[in-house]
Short mmCIF file of C-alpha atoms in Angstrom, two decimals:
data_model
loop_
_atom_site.label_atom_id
_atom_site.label_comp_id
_atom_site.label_asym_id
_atom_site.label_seq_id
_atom_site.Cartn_x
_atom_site.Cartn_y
_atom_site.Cartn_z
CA UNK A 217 14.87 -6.60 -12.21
CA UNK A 218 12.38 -8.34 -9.76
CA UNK A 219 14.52 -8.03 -6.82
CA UNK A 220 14.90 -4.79 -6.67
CA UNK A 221 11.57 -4.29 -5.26
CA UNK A 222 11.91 -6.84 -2.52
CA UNK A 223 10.79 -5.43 1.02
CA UNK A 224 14.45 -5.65 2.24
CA UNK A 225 17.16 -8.10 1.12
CA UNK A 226 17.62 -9.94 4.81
CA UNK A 227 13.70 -12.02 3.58
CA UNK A 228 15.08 -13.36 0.51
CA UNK A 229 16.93 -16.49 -0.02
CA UNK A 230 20.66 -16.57 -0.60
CA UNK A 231 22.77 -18.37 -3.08
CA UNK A 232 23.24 -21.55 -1.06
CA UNK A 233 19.74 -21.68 0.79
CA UNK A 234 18.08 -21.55 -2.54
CA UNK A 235 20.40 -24.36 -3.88
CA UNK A 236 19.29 -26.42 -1.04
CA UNK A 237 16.05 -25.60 -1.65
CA UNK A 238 15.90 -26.70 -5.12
CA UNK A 239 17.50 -30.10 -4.69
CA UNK A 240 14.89 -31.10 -1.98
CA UNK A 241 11.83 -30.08 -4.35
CA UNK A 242 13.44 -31.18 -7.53
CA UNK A 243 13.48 -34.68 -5.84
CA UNK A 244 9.29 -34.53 -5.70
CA UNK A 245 8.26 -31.65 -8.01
CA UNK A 246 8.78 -33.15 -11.59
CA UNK A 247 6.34 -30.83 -13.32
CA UNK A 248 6.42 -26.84 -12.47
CA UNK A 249 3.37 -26.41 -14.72
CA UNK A 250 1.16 -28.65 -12.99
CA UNK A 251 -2.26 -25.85 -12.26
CA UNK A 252 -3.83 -29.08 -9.57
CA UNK A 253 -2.08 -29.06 -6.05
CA UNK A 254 -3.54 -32.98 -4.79
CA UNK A 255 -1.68 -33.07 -1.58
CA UNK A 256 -4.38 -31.71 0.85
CA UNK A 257 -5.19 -33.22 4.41
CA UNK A 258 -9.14 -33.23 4.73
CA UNK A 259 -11.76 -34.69 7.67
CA UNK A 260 -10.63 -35.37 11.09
CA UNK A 261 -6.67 -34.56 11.21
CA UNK A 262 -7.71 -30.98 9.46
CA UNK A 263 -10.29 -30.56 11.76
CA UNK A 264 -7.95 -31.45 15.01
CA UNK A 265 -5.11 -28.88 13.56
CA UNK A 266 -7.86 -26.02 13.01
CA UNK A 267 -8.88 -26.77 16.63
CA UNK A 268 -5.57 -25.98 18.03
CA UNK A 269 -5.24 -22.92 16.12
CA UNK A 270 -8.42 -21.83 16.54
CA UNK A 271 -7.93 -18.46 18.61
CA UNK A 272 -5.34 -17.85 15.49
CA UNK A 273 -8.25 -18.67 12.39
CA UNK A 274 -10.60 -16.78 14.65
CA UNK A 275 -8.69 -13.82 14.77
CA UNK A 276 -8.09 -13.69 11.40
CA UNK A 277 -11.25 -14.02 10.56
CA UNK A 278 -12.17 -10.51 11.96
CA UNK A 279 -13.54 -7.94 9.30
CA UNK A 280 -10.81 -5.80 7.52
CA UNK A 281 -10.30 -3.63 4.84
CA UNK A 282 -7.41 -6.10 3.61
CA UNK A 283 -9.71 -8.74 1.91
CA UNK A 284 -11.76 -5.89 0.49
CA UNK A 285 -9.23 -4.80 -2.56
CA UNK A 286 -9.53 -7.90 -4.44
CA UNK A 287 -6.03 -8.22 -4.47
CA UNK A 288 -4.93 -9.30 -0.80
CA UNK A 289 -4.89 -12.95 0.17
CA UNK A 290 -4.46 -13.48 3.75
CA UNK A 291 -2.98 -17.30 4.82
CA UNK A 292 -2.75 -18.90 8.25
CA UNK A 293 -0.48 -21.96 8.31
CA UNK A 294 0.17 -24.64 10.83
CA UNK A 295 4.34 -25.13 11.70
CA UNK A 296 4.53 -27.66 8.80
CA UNK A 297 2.96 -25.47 6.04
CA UNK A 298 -0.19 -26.86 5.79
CA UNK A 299 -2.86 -24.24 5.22
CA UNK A 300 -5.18 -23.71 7.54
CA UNK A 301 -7.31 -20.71 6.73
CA UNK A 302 -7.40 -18.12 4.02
CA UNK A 303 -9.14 -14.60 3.89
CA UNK A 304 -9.59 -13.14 0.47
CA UNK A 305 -12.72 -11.87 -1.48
CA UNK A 306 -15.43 -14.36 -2.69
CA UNK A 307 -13.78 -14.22 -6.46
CA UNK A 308 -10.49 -14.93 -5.45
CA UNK A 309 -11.32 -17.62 -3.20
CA UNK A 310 -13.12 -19.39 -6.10
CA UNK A 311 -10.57 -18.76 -8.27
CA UNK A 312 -8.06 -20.85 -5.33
CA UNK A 313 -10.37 -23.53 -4.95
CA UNK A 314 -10.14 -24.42 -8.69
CA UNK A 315 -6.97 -25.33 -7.90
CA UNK A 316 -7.67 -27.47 -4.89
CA UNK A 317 -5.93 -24.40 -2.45
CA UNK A 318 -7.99 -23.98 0.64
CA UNK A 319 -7.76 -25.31 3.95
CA UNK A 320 -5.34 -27.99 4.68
CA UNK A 321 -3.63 -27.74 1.68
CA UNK A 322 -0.29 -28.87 2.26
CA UNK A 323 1.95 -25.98 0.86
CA UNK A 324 5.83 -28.16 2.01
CA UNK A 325 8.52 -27.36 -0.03
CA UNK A 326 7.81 -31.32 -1.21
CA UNK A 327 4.63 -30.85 -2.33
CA UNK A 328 4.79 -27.45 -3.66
CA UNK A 329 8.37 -26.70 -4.27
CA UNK A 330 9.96 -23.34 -3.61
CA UNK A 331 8.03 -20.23 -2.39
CA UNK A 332 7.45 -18.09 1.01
CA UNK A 333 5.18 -20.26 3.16
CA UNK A 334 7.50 -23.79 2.05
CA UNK A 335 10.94 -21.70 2.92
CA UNK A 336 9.89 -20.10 6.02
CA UNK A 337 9.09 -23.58 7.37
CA UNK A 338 11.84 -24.78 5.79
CA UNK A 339 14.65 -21.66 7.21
CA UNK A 340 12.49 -20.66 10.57
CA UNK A 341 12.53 -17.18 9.93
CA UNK A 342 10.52 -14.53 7.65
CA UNK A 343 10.57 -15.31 3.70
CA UNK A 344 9.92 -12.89 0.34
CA UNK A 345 9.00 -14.50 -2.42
CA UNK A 346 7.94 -13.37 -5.97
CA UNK A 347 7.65 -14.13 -9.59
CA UNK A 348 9.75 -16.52 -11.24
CA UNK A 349 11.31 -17.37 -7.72
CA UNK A 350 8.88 -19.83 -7.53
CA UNK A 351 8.86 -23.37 -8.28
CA UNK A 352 5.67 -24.03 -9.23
CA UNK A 353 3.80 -21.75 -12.11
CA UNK A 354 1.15 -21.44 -10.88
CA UNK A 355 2.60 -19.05 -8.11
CA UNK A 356 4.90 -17.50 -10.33
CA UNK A 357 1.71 -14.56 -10.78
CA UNK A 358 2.53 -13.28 -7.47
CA UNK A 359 4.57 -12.10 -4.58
CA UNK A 360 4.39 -13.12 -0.80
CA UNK A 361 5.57 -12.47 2.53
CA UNK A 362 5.53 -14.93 5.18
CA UNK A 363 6.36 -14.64 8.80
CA UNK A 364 6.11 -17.02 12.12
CA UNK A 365 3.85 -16.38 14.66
CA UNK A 366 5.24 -16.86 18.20
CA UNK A 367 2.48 -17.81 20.84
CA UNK A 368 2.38 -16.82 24.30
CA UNK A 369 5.61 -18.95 25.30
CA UNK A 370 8.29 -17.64 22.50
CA UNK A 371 7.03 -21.30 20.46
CA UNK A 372 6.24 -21.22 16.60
CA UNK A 373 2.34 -21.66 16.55
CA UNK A 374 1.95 -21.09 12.83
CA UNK A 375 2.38 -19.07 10.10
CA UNK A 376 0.89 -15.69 8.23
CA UNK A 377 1.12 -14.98 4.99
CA UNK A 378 0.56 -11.97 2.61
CA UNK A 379 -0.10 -12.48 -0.80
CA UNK A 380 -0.35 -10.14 -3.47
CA UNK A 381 -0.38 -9.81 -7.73
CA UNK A 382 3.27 -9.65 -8.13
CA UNK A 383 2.74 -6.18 -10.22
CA UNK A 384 1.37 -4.54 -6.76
CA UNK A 385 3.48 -2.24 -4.76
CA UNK A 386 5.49 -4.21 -2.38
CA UNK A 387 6.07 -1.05 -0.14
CA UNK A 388 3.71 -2.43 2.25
CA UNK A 389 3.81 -5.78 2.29
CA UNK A 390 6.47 -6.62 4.94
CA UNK A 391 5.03 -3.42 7.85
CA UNK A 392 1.85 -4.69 7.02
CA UNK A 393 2.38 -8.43 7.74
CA UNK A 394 5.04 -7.66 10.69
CA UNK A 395 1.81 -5.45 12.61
CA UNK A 396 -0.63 -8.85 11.06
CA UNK A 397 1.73 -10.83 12.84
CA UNK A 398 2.42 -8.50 15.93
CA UNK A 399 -1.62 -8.32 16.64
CA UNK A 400 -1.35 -12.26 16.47
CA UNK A 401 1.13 -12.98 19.15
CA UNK A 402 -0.33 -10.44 21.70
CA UNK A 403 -4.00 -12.63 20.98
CA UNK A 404 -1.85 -15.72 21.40
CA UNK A 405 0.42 -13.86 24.46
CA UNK A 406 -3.49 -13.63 26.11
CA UNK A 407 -4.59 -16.73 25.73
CA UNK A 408 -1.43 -17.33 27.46
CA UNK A 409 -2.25 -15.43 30.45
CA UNK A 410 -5.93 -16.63 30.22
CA UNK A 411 -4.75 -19.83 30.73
CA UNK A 412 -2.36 -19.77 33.65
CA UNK A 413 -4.94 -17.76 35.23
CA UNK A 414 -7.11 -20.16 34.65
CA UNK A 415 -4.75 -22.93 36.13
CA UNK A 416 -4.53 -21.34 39.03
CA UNK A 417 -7.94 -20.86 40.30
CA UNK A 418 -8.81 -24.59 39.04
CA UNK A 419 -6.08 -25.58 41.39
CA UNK A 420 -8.15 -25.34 44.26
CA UNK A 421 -11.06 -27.92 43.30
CA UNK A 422 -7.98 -31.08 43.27
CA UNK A 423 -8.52 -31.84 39.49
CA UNK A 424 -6.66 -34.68 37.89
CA UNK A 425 -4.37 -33.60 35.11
CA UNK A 426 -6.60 -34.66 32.30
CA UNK A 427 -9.66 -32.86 34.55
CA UNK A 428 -7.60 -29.17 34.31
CA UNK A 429 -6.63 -29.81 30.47
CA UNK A 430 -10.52 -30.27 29.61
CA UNK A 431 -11.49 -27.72 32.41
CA UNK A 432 -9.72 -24.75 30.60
CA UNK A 433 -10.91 -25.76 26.94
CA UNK A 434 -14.49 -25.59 28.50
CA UNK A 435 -13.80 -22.56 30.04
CA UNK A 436 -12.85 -20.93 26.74
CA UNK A 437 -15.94 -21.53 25.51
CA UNK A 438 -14.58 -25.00 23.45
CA UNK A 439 -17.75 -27.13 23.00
CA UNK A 440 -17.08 -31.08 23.73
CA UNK A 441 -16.51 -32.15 20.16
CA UNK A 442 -13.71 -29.04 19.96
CA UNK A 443 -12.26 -30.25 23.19
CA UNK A 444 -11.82 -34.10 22.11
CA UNK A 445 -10.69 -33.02 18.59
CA UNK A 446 -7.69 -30.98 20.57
CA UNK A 447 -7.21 -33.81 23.00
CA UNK A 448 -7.61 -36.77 20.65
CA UNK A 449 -10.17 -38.21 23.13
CA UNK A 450 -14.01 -38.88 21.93
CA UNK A 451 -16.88 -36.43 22.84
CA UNK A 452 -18.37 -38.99 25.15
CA UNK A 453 -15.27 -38.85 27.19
CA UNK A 454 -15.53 -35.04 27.02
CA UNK A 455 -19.24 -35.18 28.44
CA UNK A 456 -18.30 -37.62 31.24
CA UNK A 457 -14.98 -35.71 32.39
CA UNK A 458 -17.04 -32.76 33.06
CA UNK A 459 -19.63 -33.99 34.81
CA UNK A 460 -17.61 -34.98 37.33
CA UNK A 461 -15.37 -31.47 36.56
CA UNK A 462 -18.83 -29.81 37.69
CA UNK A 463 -19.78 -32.49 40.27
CA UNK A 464 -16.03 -30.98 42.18
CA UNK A 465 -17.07 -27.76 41.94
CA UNK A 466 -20.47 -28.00 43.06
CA UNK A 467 -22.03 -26.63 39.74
CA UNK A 468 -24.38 -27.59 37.20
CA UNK A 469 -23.23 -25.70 34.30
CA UNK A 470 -20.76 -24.15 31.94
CA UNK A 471 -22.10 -21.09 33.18
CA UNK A 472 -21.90 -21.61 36.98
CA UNK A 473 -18.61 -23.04 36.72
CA UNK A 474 -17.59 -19.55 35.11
CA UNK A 475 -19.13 -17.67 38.16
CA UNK A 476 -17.60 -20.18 40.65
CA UNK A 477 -13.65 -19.59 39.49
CA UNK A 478 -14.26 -15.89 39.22
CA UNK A 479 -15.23 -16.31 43.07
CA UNK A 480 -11.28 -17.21 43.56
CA UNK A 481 -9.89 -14.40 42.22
#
């Protein structure tokens, strides 16, 4: 029986959460063999989303044995499910694509029915899926363990995901994404403390509010397209800002601005 193998009872769904479940993707989902997942946000929006999880997809993207067996996918979603990065070998990632999953596919329990990234949105908490627990076919090939990421404020910033061939040895699959997901939120838990830092050394120049939101991107090495995609302002508006950023500071450069609020500490 397939759930005898799941990594600990408490991750699956119960009786009446899965009945809930159902209802709200039998409403959308009306064919479980469909091998084509349309519902994928592309351009601009995608781009803004991977912007404000970037210290997330760029920690992920970090070498590791993980994406080496063939067998491990690796997900990062935002707090609505969309996908925002995956890690996998070459093969597999081709083998995704050819089903339109990649970045900002939307994996919602309306688009995609039933499995652990859509019901860990869906619940708040960690999620097991695996096999025929799925709504879709196309998943039904494999097992997965999703948890939430908390960033440096106790917040849901997103959501990692291990996926495996649901004839692998599950034995690992829930210590190794709790220690994924651990490493996360201590990279998220310092960009927390980079930033107050941060706040409090630019305090001294008299920066308008908008002045200290661009001034910290900058100083996190954002470039100004990054900073306007995370702001929803234009790059031109980026450019001006800090020029007169730099022009309070008395510095010319990204660089010099560095040096100058390490002088405060």
């Amino acid at each position: 029986m397939e759930g005898r193998t799941r990594p600990g009872t408490a991750f699956g769904l119960v009786p009446e959460e899965r009945r809930r479940l159902e209802a709200a993707a039998s409403r959308r989902i009306q064919d479980p063999d469909v091998t084509y997942l349309s519902a994928r946000l592309e351009g601009a929006e995608l781009r803004l989303r991977q912007a404000r999880r970037r210290r997330l997809i760029r920690w992920l993207q970090q070498p590791s044995v993980l994406y080496r067996d063939g067998l491990t996918i690796v997900m990062a979603a935002d707090t609505d499910g969309t996908l925002l990065h995956l890690e996998s070998t070459a093969q597999v990632l081709t083998r995704l694509q050819r089903h339109n999953i990649g970045p900002g596919t939307r994996l919602t329990l309306e688009e995609t029915g039933i499995h652990a990234v859509s019901a860990a949105v869906e619940l708040g908490r960690s999620m097991f899926t695996r096999g025929r627990e799925h709504t879709l076919c196309l998943f039904r090939d494999w097992s997965c363990f999703c948890m939430p990421v908390k960033d440096g404020y106790g917040e849901t910033a997103g959501y990692l995901a291990l996926t495996v061939p649901k004839h692998v040895s599950l034995s690992y699959l829930y210590p190794l994404t709790g220690g994924l997901v651990r490493e996360a939120e201590r990279e998220l838990a310092g960009r927390r403390h980079v930033l107050t830092s941060i706040e409090r050394q630019l305090a001294a120049f008299r920066l308008t509010g908008r002045e200290m939101e661009i001034a910290k991107y900058w100083l996190l090495d954002y470039d100004y397209k990054q900073i306007g995609q995370a702001l929803g302002i234009s790059p031109n508006t980026v450019r001006v800002m800090i020029a007169s950023i730099h022009g309070k500071l008395g510095v010319a450069s990204k660089a010099s601005m560095i040096l100058k609020v390490l002088e405060i500490v």
